[in-house]
Tab-separated table of C-alpha atoms in Angstrom:
chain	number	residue	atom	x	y	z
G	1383	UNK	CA	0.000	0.000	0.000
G	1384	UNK	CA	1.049	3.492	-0.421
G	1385	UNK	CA	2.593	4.494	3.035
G	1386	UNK	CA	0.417	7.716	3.649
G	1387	UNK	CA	-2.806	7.802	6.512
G	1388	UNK	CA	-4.191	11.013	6.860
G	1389	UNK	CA	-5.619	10.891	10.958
G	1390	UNK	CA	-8.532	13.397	11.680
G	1391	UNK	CA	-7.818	13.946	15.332
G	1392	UNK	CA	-6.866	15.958	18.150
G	1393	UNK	CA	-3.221	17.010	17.422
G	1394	UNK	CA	-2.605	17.781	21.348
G	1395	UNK	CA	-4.122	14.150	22.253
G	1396	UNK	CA	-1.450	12.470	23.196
G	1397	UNK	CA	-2.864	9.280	21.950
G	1398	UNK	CA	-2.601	11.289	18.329
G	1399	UNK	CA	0.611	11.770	18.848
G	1400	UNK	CA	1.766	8.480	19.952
G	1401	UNK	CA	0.152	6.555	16.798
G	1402	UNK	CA	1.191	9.920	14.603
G	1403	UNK	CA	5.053	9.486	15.562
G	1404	UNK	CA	5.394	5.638	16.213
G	1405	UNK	CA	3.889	4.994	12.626
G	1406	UNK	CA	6.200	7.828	10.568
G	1407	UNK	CA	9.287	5.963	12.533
G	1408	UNK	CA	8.149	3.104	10.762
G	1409	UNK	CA	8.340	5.029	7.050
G	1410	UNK	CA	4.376	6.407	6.970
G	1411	UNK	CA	3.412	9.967	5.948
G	1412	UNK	CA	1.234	11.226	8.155
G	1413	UNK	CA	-1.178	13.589	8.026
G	1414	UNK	CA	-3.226	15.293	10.832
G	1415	UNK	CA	-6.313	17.173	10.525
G	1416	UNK	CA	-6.991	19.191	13.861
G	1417	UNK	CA	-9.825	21.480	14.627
G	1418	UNK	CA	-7.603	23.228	16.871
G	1419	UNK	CA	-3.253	23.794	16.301
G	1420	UNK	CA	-0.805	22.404	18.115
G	1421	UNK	CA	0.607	23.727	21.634
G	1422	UNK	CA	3.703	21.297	21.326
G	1423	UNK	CA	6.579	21.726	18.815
G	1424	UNK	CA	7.023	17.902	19.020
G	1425	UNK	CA	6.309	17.163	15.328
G	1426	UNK	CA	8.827	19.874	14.195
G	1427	UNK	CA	11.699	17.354	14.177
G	1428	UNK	CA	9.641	14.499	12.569
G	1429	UNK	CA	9.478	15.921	8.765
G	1430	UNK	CA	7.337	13.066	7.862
G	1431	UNK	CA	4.107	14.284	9.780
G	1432	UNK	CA	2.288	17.078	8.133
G	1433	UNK	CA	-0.374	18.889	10.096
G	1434	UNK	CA	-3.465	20.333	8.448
G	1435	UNK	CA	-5.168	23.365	9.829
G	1436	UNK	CA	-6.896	26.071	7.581
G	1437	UNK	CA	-6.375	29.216	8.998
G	1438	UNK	CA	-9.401	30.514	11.619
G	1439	UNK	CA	-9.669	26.881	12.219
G	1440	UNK	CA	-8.665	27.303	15.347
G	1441	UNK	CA	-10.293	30.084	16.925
G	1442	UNK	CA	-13.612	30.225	15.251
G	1443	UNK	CA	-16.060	30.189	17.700
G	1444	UNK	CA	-18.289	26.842	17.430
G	1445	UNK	CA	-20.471	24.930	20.211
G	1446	UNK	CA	-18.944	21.632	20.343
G	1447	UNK	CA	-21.008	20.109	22.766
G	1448	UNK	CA	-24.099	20.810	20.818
G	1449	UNK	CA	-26.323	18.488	20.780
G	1450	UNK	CA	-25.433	16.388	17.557
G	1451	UNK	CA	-22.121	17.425	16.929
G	1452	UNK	CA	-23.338	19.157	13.496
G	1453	UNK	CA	-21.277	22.147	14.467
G	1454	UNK	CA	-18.470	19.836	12.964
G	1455	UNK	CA	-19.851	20.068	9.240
G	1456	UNK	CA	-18.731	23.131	8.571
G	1457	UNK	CA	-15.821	22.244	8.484
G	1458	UNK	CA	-16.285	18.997	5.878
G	1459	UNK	CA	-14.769	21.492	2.838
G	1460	UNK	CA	-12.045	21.977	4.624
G	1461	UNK	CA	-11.434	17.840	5.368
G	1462	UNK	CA	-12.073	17.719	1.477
G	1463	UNK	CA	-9.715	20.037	0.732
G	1464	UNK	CA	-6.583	18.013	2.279
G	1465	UNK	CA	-7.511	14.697	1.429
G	1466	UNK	CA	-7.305	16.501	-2.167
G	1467	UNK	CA	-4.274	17.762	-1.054
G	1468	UNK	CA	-2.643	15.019	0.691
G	1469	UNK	CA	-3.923	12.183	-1.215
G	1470	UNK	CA	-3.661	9.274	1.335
G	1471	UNK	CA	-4.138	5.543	1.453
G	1472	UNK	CA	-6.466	5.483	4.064
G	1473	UNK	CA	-8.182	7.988	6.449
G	1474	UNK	CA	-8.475	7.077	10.174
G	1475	UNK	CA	-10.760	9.160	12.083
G	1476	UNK	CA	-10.036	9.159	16.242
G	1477	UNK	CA	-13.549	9.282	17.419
G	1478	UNK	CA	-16.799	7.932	16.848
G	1479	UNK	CA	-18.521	10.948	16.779
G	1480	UNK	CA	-16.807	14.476	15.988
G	1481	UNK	CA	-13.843	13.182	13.308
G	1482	UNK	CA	-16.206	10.436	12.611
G	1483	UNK	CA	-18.432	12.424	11.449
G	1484	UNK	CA	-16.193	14.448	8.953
G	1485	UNK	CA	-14.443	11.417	7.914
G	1486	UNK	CA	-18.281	9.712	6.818
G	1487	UNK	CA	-19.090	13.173	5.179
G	1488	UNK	CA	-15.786	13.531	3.663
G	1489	UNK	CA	-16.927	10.746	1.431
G	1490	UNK	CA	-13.213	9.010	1.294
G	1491	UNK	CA	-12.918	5.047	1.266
G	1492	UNK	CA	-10.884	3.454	3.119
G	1493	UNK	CA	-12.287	5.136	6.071
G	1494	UNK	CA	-11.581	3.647	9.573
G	1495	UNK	CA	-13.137	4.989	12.824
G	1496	UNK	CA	-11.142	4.340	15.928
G	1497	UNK	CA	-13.395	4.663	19.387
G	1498	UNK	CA	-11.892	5.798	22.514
G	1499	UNK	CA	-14.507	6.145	24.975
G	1500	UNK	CA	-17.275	8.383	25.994
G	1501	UNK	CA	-18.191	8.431	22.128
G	1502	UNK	CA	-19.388	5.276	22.584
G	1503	UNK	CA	-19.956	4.436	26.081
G	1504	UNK	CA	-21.649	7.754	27.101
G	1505	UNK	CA	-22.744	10.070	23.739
G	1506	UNK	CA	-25.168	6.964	22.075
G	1507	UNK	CA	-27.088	7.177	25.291
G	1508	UNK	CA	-28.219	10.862	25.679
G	1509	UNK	CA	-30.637	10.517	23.241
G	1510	UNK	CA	-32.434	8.434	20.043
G	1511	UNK	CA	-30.705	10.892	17.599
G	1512	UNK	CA	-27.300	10.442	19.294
G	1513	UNK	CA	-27.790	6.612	19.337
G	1514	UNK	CA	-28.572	7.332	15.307
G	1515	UNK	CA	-25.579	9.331	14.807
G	1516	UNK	CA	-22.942	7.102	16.707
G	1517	UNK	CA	-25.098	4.028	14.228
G	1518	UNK	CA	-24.618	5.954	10.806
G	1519	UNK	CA	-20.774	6.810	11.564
G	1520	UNK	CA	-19.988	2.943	12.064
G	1521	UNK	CA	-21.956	1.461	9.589
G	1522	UNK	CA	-20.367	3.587	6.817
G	1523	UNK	CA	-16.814	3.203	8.540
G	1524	UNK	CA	-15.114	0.419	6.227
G	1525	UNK	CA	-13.500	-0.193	9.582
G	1526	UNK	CA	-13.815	-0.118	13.270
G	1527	UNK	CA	-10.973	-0.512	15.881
G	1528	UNK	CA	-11.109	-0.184	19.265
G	1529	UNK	CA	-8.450	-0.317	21.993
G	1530	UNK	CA	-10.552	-2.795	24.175
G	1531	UNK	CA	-13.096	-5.959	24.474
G	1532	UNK	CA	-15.186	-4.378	26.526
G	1533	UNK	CA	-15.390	-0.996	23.870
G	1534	UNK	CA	-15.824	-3.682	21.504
G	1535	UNK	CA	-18.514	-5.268	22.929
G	1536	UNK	CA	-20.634	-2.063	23.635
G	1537	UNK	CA	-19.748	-1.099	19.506
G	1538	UNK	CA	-21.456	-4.221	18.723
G	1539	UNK	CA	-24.219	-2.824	20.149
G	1540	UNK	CA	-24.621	-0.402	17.148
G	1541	UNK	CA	-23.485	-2.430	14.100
G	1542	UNK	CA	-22.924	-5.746	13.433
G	1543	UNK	CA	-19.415	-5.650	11.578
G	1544	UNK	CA	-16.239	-6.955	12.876
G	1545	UNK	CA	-14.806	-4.567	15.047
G	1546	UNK	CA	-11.136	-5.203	15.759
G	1547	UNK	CA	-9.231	-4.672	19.260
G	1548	UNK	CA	-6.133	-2.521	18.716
G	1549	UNK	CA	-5.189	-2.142	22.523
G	1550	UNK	CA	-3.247	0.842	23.174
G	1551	UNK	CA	-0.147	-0.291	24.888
G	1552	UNK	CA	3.243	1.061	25.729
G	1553	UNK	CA	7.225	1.648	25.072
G	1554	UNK	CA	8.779	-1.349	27.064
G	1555	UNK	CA	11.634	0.028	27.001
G	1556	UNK	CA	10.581	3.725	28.289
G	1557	UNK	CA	8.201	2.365	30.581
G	1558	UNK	CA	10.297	-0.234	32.985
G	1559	UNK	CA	11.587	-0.565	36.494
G	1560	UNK	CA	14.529	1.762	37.418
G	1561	UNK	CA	15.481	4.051	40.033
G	1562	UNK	CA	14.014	7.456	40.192
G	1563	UNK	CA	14.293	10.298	42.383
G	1564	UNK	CA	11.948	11.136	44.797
G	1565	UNK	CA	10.301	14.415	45.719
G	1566	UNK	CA	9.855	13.386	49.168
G	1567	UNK	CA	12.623	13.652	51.952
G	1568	UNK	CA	13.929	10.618	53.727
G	1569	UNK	CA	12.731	7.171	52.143
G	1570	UNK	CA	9.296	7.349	52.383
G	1571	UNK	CA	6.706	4.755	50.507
G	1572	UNK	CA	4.440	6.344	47.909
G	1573	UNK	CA	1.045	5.866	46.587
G	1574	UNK	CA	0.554	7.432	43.720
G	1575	UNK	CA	-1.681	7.956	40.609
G	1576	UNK	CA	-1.262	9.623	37.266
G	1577	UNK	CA	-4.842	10.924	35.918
G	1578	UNK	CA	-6.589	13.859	35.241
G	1579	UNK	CA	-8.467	15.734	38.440
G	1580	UNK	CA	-11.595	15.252	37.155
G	1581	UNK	CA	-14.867	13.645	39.109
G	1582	UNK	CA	-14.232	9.882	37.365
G	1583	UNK	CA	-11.184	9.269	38.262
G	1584	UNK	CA	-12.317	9.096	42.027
G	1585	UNK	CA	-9.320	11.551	43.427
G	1586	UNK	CA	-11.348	11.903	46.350
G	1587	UNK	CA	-11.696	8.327	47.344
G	1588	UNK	CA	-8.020	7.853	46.922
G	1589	UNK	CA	-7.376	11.195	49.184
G	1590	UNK	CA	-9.650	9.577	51.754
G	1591	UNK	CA	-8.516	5.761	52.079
G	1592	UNK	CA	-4.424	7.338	52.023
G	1593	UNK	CA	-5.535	9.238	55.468
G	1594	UNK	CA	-6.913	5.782	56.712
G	1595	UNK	CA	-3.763	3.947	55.929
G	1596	UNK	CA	-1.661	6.628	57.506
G	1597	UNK	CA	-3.937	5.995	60.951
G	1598	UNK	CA	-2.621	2.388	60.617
G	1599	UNK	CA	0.339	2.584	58.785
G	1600	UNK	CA	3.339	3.320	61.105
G	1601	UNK	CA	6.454	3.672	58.630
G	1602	UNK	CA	6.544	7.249	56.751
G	1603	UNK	CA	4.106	7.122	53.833
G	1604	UNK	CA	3.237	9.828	51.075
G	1605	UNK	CA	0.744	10.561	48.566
G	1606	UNK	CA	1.846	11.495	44.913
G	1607	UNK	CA	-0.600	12.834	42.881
G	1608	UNK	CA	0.177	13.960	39.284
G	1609	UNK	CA	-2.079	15.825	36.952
G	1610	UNK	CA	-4.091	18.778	36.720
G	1611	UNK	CA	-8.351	19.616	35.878
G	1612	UNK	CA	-11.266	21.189	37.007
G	1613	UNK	CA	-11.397	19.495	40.775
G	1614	UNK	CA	-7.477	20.651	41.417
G	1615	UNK	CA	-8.655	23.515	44.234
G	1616	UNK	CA	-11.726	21.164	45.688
G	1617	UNK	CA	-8.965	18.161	45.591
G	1618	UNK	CA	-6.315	19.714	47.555
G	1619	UNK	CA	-9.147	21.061	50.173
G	1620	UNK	CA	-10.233	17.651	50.802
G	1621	UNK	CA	-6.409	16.679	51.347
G	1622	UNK	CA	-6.021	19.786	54.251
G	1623	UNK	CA	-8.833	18.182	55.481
G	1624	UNK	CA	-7.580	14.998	56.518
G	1625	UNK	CA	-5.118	16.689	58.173
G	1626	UNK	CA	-2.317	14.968	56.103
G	1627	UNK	CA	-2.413	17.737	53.727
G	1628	UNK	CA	1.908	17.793	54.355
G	1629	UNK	CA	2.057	14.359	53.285
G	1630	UNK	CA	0.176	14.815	50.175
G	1631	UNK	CA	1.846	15.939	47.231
G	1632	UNK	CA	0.220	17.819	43.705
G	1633	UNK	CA	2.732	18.034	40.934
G	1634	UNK	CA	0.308	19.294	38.520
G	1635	UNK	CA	0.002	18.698	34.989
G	1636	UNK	CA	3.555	16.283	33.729
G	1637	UNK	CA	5.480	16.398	30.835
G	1638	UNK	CA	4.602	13.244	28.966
G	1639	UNK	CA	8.538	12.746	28.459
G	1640	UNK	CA	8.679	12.487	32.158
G	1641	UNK	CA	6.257	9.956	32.793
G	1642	UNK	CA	8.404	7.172	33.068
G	1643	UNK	CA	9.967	8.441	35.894
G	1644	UNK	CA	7.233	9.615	37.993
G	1645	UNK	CA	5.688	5.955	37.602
G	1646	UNK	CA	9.390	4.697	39.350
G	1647	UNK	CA	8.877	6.990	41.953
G	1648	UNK	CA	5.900	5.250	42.721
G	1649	UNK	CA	5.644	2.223	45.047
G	1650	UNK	CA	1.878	1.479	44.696
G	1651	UNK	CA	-0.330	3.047	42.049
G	1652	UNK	CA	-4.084	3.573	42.184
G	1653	UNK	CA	-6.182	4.444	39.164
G	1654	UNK	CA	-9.952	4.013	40.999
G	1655	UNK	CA	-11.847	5.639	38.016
G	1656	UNK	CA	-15.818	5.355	38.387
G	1657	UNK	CA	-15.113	4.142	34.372
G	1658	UNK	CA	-12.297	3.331	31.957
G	1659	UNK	CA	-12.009	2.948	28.277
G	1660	UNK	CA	-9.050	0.977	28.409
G	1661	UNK	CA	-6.509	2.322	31.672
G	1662	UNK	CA	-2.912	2.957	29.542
G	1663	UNK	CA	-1.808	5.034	32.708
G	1664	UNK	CA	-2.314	1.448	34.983
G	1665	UNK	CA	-0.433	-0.678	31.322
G	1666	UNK	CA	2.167	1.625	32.154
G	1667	UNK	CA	2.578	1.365	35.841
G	1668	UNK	CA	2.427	-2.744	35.212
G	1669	UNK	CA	5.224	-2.118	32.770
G	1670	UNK	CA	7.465	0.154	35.620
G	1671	UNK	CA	6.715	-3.382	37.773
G	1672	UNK	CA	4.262	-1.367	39.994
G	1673	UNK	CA	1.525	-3.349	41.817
G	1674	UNK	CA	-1.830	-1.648	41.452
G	1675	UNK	CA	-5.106	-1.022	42.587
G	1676	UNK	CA	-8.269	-0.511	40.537
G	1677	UNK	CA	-11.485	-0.646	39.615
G	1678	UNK	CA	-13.219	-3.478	38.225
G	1679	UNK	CA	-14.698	-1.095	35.396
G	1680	UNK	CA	-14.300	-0.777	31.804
G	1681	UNK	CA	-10.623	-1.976	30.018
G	1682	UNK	CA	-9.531	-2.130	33.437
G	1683	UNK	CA	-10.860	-6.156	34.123
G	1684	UNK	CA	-8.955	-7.290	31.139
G	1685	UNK	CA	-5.551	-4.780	31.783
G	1686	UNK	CA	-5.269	-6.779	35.318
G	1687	UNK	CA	-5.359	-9.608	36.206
G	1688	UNK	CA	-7.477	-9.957	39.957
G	1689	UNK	CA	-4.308	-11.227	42.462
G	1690	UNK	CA	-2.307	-11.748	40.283
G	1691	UNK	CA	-0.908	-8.378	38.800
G	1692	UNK	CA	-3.139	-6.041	40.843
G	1693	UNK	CA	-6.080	-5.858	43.409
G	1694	UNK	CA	-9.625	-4.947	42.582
G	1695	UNK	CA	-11.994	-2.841	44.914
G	1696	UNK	CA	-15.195	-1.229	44.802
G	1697	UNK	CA	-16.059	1.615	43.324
G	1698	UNK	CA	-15.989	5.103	45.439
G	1699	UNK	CA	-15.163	2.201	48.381
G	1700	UNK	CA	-12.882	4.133	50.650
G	1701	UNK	CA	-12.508	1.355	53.372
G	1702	UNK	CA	-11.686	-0.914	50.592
G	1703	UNK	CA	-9.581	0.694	49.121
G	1704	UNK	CA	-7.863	1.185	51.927
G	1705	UNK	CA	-7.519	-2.049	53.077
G	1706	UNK	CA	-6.290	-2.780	49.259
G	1707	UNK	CA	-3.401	-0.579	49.901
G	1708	UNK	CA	-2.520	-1.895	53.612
G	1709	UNK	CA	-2.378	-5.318	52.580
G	1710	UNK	CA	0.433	-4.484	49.521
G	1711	UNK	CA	2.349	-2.787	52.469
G	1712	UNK	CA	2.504	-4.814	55.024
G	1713	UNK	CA	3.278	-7.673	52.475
G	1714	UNK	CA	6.268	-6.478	49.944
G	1715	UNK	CA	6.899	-9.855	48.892
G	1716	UNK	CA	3.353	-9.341	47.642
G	1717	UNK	CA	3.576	-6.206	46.065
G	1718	UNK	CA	6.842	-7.440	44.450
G	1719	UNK	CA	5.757	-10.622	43.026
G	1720	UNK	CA	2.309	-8.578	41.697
G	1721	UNK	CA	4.667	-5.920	40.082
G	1722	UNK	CA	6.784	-8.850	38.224
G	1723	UNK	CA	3.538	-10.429	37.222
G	1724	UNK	CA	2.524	-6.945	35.782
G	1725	UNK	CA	5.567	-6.326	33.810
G	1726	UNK	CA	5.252	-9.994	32.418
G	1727	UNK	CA	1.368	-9.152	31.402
G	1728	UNK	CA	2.223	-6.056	29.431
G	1729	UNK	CA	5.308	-7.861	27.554
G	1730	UNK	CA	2.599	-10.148	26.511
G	1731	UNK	CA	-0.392	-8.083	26.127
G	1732	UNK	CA	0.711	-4.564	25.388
G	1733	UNK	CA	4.305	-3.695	23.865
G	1734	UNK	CA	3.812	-0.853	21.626
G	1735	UNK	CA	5.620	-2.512	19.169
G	1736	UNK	CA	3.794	-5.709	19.086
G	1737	UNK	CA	0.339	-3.898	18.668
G	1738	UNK	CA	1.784	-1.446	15.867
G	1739	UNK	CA	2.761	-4.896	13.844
G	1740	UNK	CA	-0.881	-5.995	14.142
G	1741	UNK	CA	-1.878	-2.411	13.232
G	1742	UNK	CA	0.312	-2.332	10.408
G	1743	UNK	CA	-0.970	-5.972	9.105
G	1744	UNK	CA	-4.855	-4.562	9.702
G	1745	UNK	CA	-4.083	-1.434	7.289
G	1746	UNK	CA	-2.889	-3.346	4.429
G	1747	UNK	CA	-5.694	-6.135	4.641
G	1748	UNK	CA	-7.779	-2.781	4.822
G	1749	UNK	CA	-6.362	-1.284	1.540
G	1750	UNK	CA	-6.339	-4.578	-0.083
């Protein structure tokens, strides 16, 4: 096939980025389509990634949470106008709905839909119309991909195709056990989680069982949290609250370069989201041999395995959750043998490289 996929996404996703970069590394041209430009200069030294943004594209004004997403169609000329331009092998849309929906009215063929989450799980379900919307985008997708069973499961709830699993996993080699230093003085353990402060990732419940285990827990013990959002202010309230506010730490937003080393300066990482597309932050904790906590939601019951590479608890359960993150503490041969077990999971399940080879193999028996 001619090496050229032209991605209508969001070019500061860094999911985008991740599938834009690994693929040109492997001789693609890529194209981007973004309804908004880039804050990063990270595509500047990779010449083979072209990024497509009329001018005003950007800053015109434009309701995107209306109801249907038809703000969005205005801009179909402009999609038009760089496939013309670009003239790729394939177009591959990264979301159900809003570059779904220009890549189905762009009219190109090959067109494959990617789904990543609330597209599918949440958006079908506000309404009839948005169920309709969400149907016509698949069904005139030539094909579907999603990063999970259980996202491909609730697709087949829509259309009837084969939908194929394309999990999103990680850079063994950038993501694996080493030492890191810590932002903490003296030696202390850490519990830790990388996601966004927003209300599903359950912050607060974390916030809340770490002040239980530091009633119980007599060695020094600190709370990293990394990331930034709209519950930031309320978060760190909550934390004063416990009155372990000292021993809880808010890095804010981190570079994604640095990630690796933030999950090493982790001893036990939490990700207790209320739901989960997939979970790559827990893939790459697993990968950085860190035994984890979770949900039993979403991606999440097929990332980890129960006992084995992590420990499940209840949603918004703070006593559980607490108790989840005692027992890994006051058993490190435990937590140890669950991190190995991680580590051992991902090399199987989700090294980047082996899911960009079946990638790779689905494009061609696409364009073929």
């Amino acid at each position: 096939m001619k090496k050229r996929i032209l991605f209508l996404a969001d070019i500061d996703s860094a999911h985008t980025r991740k599938w834009a970069i690994s693929l040109s590394e492997r001789g693609y041209e890529i194209g981007i389509f973004s309804l908004r430009k880039s804050e990063s200069s990270l595509f500047i030294s990779h010449p083979s990634i072209r990024v497509f943004n009329e001018d005003g594209l950007a800053t015109q004004k434009f309701h995107i949470a209306s109801a249907l997403k038809l703000s969005y169609l205005q801009f179909v000329p402009a999609v038009k106008a760089t496939i013309k331009k670009f003239q790729p092998a394939i177009v591959h849309a990264h979301y159900a709905t809003s570059y779904g929906l220009l890549g189905v009215r762009s009219g190109f063929h090959p067109l494959i839909i990617s789904v990543w989450g609330s597209d599918i799980f949440e958006f079908p379900k506000k309404s009839i119309l948005h169920r309709l919307l969400v149907f016509n985008n698949l069904k005139k997708a030539d094909a579907v991909f999603s990063t999970s069973e259980i996202m491909r499961e609730e697709v087949l709830h829509y259309v009837t195709k084969e939908v194929d699993v394309t999990p999103f996993g990680v850079d063994v080699n950038e993501f694996a056990p080493e030492e890191a230093a810590s932002l903490f003085t003296g030696n202390p353990k850490v519990i830790g989680t990388i996601k966004s402060l927003e209300q599903n990732y359950g912050i607060e419940t974390l916030i809340s069982a770490f002040a239980l285990v530091k009633k119980k827990y007599a060695a020094d013990l600190k709370l990293l949290i990394c990331g930034d959002g709209t519950k930031e202010q309320e978060l760190k309230q909550l934390a004063n609250e416990t009155g372990y506010g000292n021993d809880i730490l808010f890095s804010g937003r981190i570079n994604q370069q640095e990630v690796p080393r933030y999950h090493n300066m982790i001893d036990i990482f939490v990700n207790i989201s209320l739901q989960e597309s997939f979970g790559v932050a827990v893939v790459e904790a697993m990968a950085c041999e860190k035994p984890v906590v979770v949900t039993p939601v979403g991606g999440l019951k097929e990332v980890v395995e129960e006992n084995v590479s992590g420990v499940f608890v209840p949603v918004g359960n703070i006593e559980r959750t607490a108790e989840a993150i005692l027992g890994l503490l006051d058993d490190p041969a435990k937590a140890k043998r669950m991190g190995e077990e991680g580590r051992k999971r991902v090399l199987k399940k989700y090294d980047w490289k082996n899911n960009l080879d079946d990638i790779e193999k689905l494009y061609n028996k696409i364009v073929s």
